[in-house]
Amino acid sequence: MTRPTRSTPPRTLRLGVLPAALSLALATALPASAQDAPPPPCPTPGNPDATCAPANSGTTTELDRIEVRGLRASMIDALQIKQGSMQIVDAIVAEDIGKFPDNNLVEALQRVTGVQTTDRGGGEVSTVSIRGLNDVTTTINGRNIFTASGRSVALADVPASLLSSVEIYKTRSASLIETGIAGVIDIHTHRPFDFDGATAVVAARAIHQEQSGETDPNLSALVSNTWDVGGGRFGALANVSYAVTQYRDQSVTAGAMVPFFTDDAPAGFVPFERIPTSIDGQEVWQPGLEAGLPFAPGSTVPVRGQQYEYILSRDAIFASDLTGRRERPAASVSLQWAPNDTSEYVFETFYNGYRDESFNSLLFSFVDWWGALGDDPAGNIELFPGTNIVRSRSGVGAPYNFTSGDLLSRRTDSWLYALGGKWDVGDRLQLRSELTYQESKFDEEFFAMRTDRVTHAVWADFNSGGGKPAFGFDDNPATPDIDESNPADPAQWNVAELYDNALYRRGDAITFTFDGDYAAELGPIHKLAFGLRHDERSASEGHRTSNPALCDRALPECSLVGNGNLQWTNRGFFDGESDVPSSWVVPGGYHIRDNADAYRALYGLPLSGQLTMPEDFHVDEATTAAYLQADFAFELGEQALDGQLGLRYVNVDTDMVFGDGSASASASKLLPSLMLRYAFTPELMLRFAYGETLRRPGFAQLNPNIIYVEDVTNIGYGTASGGNPGLEPTESKNYDLGLEWYFSPGSAVYATLFRREIEGMVTDFRRRVTFEDYDYILTQPDNASNGELEGVELGVVWFPENLPGLLDGFGVQASYTALDSSQDIPVTNTAGEVVDTVSTPMFGISDSSYSVVLAYEREKFGARLSYVWRDDFLHRYEAAQFANPLGIYFNAEKSMDLQLSYDASEHLSLTFDATNLTNELYQSYYQYPTTHSFGTSLYSRTFAVGLRYRF
């Protein structure tokens, strides 16, 4: 059996109640192992005529045939996948060959019920979470994939133009890979048997990035054909993609909140001086507190046995102007051969690459020196009413400033090869097996140079309105010929430190799977599924760093080193969104990189031929899993109850080599799963699911080597980090209860209640250590936290029938997700001793989020206007030596996008797309949004025109 193209009309919607023949309708997933992807649902978009169950086990109702195309057809296909699956699944289906609905996969996923995206930057969104959790297992055609030494793949690196569909599994059967507490995202690429004969499609889009002012190409092509060979069939397909993005991100950030004395300072300190963490060997205050220091008026700290009042202000303020160019080449090749009606073989390879070169122009000023505030220092300070928090300051004398030109080059190459087949053995048994190999490499180089100066004075408003920081520099009346308010003047800057760092990450895996389905007649059990999966995975990382070298020379004096001009100046920074410098000069990152050895020689650093990259760690991990599951169905009242009961056993053996040491670990787990479905009517279905899943620690988290980084911002101590080879997998018990009503062809309303009980979450322990006579805050992970997540998802897809006139063709897709989460975080003192436990939200989880899509489709024209919104959320923890409080929250995020398409002919389609139409600012804060604003970022709108031609 073969799968026709997604766009072949007419479509038939069939509402099946029982999945009895899931194992017998495998053409849509051939020959993906059941270890990695479930058998296709019944019915499926490519197999609408499948029989769902034996005649005595349930009913199938065929609805009216409806002829649809484009966007509506893709939504119908997605609903068919959702309804027919035993799991709780959402899906996205390409509207046509090479026409996935967004610039990239991550942007397409943000409109799926229960899915949130974040970490916008570089012209795109990069991180996906399912129900707030970003521990997602990603498979491609059912095969687990990863990037370099990581556990997961960078989803933004998977080009949308190569995809036919994406399925998001929120529950887990025993046949699915056990990892990924959040869920599984299964990506499907095109295969030659998807098409009837020869097919060729080319697509081209020009995407304009408003902030960078650049227009970039996004190109793809697909060629496929099938031939009758002997008594069978052979097919070959090649699909290639190439995309370029030139981006600009701009941000202004207020630094960490730290305590300062008032005008009543103890002996040895000037009024309004920054308070050190310890005085005369006695701790005064502890950085890295979850809630931060108290900010009520009159709050005090102990110094030499007495209490002294303090106020809270920021240690620094800085601006970042990041520009870059990213390229993503990708290709997919698929060969299918069906020599007869009972067997089929496939060979596939998938490649995706990533090239990114970004240049960050940074302007940084300390605002923590209060020794030169003039005659009336208190008069230069404005507090937030009812607090001891400084909102703005002026006249901060003799501040130290620096600029930095940072060039970061990154490259990824990932390959996956698969060979497999399936065989029908008699009328009841089907066997499948596959062997895959994948390899992924990531390399990064960082080259940066600083310049510095001491200016007359700086002023700062840490919240000038709407949470946006503002700052600037004051001229010195004694030197009227020097315009210190203009940081773009090269004569004011001296060349300072040079940073020359690099790292690599490597990963590979070889995987064997063997699976089978047996159509049983064992009372209510109508199918048995079984399988084995063995995976040999290795991962390694290495890095090199250089101690910051200092070259105290005037910036213009160094401009003649190498070829070209060292100086680089930005223009038009921040589009007038806040009162900040619009231009400053930095060492040009590209110039430094192109003349790297000349500058290494100037600083006395090792030259390129002398550089080495020692290995930090190497991990070999062997995973063996086996499963057995049974599908059952029986009558309950006048309707049918069906379900699936499964057990999955997994054993993991890990061997680690790091530096001069080694370690081994072993873990095993038996994971049960249960799915139940009850159809009140053929259109109304109730689902219940229980399953257990795992999150394995990242390979880097297992590395016990400690990396020490000295203080670079004059706070008095450095940072250190290391892993923990004793980390165990995090475990989750998952409950889901869903109700779905398919009230008309292509329309549905659905709701799901869910709960996750998570044990052994990895959290960081911090303590102060001394290494080579220097103090560091050391951070190491441990399974020290438990958490709970619960919530509700609501969704609707509705295309009203028989609307009059031009209204015919309107539809809506909408979803809403409410989440409630908590995690227990141990609180440690500076010695690393647990002194308390606090409960916080989980990282990345918004209390609520929603999306609304208004769609309109006529014979040749299609349009979609979408709006996505998510509430604020805890994004990450700040570095412990800075943080008061610890958590960095992101403000509510939103985006409005528009897509238009027009079929100019049977073969030619034209498109227009726009993202971030409302030109949103993205902001963050330290736990308390009104008083503790952190950063404000300006990202680009994009506008794109494109064409797609199908031969």
PDB file of N, CA and C in Angstrom, residues 29 32-38 138-145 176-177 186-188 191 434 513 533:
ATOM      1  N   ALA A  29       4.470   4.919   7.418  1.00  0.00           N
ATOM      2  CA  ALA A  29       5.653   5.005   8.274  1.00  0.00           C
ATOM      3  C   ALA A  29       6.725   4.012   7.864  1.00  0.00           C
ATOM      4  N   ALA A  32       9.820   2.606   9.408  1.00  0.00           N
ATOM      5  CA  ALA A  32      10.247   3.107  10.714  1.00  0.00           C
ATOM      6  C   ALA A  32       9.890   2.127  11.804  1.00  0.00           C
ATOM      7  N   SER A  33      10.824   1.918  12.712  1.00  0.00           N
ATOM      8  CA  SER A  33      10.617   0.967  13.793  1.00  0.00           C
ATOM      9  C   SER A  33       9.526   1.424  14.734  1.00  0.00           C
ATOM     10  N   ALA A  34       8.767   0.471  15.226  1.00  0.00           N
ATOM     11  CA  ALA A  34       7.768   0.821  16.234  1.00  0.00           C
ATOM     12  C   ALA A  34       8.421   1.264  17.520  1.00  0.00           C
ATOM     13  N   GLN A  35       9.728   0.996  17.662  1.00  0.00           N
ATOM     14  CA  GLN A  35      10.428   1.548  18.808  1.00  0.00           C
ATOM     15  C   GLN A  35      10.374   3.069  18.794  1.00  0.00           C
ATOM     16  N   ASP A  36      10.407   3.650  17.587  1.00  0.00           N
ATOM     17  CA  ASP A  36      10.596   5.080  17.464  1.00  0.00           C
ATOM     18  C   ASP A  36       9.330   5.808  17.072  1.00  0.00           C
ATOM     19  N   ALA A  37       8.434   5.146  16.382  1.00  0.00           N
ATOM     20  CA  ALA A  37       7.196   5.784  15.965  1.00  0.00           C
ATOM     21  C   ALA A  37       6.094   4.747  16.005  1.00  0.00           C
ATOM     22  N   PRO A  38       4.891   5.137  16.410  1.00  0.00           N
ATOM     23  CA  PRO A  38       3.803   4.180  16.461  1.00  0.00           C
ATOM     24  C   PRO A  38       3.376   3.798  15.062  1.00  0.00           C
ATOM     25  N   THR A 138      13.191  14.154  19.860  1.00  0.00           N
ATOM     26  CA  THR A 138      12.879  14.427  18.464  1.00  0.00           C
ATOM     27  C   THR A 138      13.273  13.223  17.617  1.00  0.00           C
ATOM     28  N   THR A 139      12.372  12.796  16.759  1.00  0.00           N
ATOM     29  CA  THR A 139      12.655  11.719  15.820  1.00  0.00           C
ATOM     30  C   THR A 139      12.367  12.212  14.411  1.00  0.00           C
ATOM     31  N   ILE A 140      13.056  11.641  13.459  1.00  0.00           N
ATOM     32  CA  ILE A 140      12.807  11.942  12.056  1.00  0.00           C
ATOM     33  C   ILE A 140      12.494  10.629  11.355  1.00  0.00           C
ATOM     34  N   ASN A 141      11.287  10.538  10.827  1.00  0.00           N
ATOM     35  CA  ASN A 141      10.765   9.283  10.294  1.00  0.00           C
ATOM     36  C   ASN A 141      10.891   8.174  11.332  1.00  0.00           C
ATOM     37  N   GLY A 142      10.672   8.527  12.584  1.00  0.00           N
ATOM     38  CA  GLY A 142      10.691   7.567  13.675  1.00  0.00           C
ATOM     39  C   GLY A 142      12.040   7.298  14.282  1.00  0.00           C
ATOM     40  N   ARG A 143      13.111   7.932  13.800  1.00  0.00           N
ATOM     41  CA  ARG A 143      14.454   7.639  14.284  1.00  0.00           C
ATOM     42  C   ARG A 143      14.937   8.776  15.182  1.00  0.00           C
ATOM     43  N   ASN A 144      15.419   8.425  16.348  1.00  0.00           N
ATOM     44  CA  ASN A 144      15.894   9.431  17.286  1.00  0.00           C
ATOM     45  C   ASN A 144      17.092  10.173  16.692  1.00  0.00           C
ATOM     46  N   ILE A 145      17.065  11.509  16.766  1.00  0.00           N
ATOM     47  CA  ILE A 145      18.168  12.305  16.242  1.00  0.00           C
ATOM     48  C   ILE A 145      18.657  13.265  17.311  1.00  0.00           C
ATOM     49  N   LEU A 176       7.190   3.539  21.956  1.00  0.00           N
ATOM     50  CA  LEU A 176       7.928   4.775  21.725  1.00  0.00           C
ATOM     51  C   LEU A 176       9.148   4.858  22.632  1.00  0.00           C
ATOM     52  N   ILE A 177      10.167   5.575  22.162  1.00  0.00           N
ATOM     53  CA  ILE A 177      11.364   5.784  22.969  1.00  0.00           C
ATOM     54  C   ILE A 177      10.974   6.413  24.304  1.00  0.00           C
ATOM     55  N   ASP A 186       7.818  13.955  16.201  1.00  0.00           N
ATOM     56  CA  ASP A 186       8.209  13.066  15.118  1.00  0.00           C
ATOM     57  C   ASP A 186       8.061  13.801  13.794  1.00  0.00           C
ATOM     58  N   ILE A 187       9.164  13.973  13.099  1.00  0.00           N
ATOM     59  CA  ILE A 187       9.224  14.715  11.846  1.00  0.00           C
ATOM     60  C   ILE A 187       9.192  13.725  10.685  1.00  0.00           C
ATOM     61  N   HIS A 188       8.334  13.984   9.705  1.00  0.00           N
ATOM     62  CA  HIS A 188       8.247  13.124   8.529  1.00  0.00           C
ATOM     63  C   HIS A 188       8.746  13.877   7.302  1.00  0.00           C
ATOM     64  N   ARG A 191       8.794  10.771   0.837  1.00  0.00           N
ATOM     65  CA  ARG A 191       9.317   9.521   0.283  1.00  0.00           C
ATOM     66  C   ARG A 191       8.740   9.325  -1.112  1.00  0.00           C
ATOM     67  N   GLU A 434      15.484  -2.369  11.232  1.00  0.00           N
ATOM     68  CA  GLU A 434      16.202  -1.239  10.662  1.00  0.00           C
ATOM     69  C   GLU A 434      17.541  -1.073  11.355  1.00  0.00           C
ATOM     70  N   THR A 513      16.969  -1.891  15.390  1.00  0.00           N
ATOM     71  CA  THR A 513      15.622  -2.129  15.901  1.00  0.00           C
ATOM     72  C   THR A 513      15.015  -3.342  15.204  1.00  0.00           C
ATOM     73  N   ARG A 533      15.192  -2.659  20.821  1.00  0.00           N
ATOM     74  CA  ARG A 533      16.014  -1.550  20.325  1.00  0.00           C
ATOM     75  C   ARG A 533      17.330  -1.537  21.074  1.00  0.00           C
TER      76      ARG A 533
END
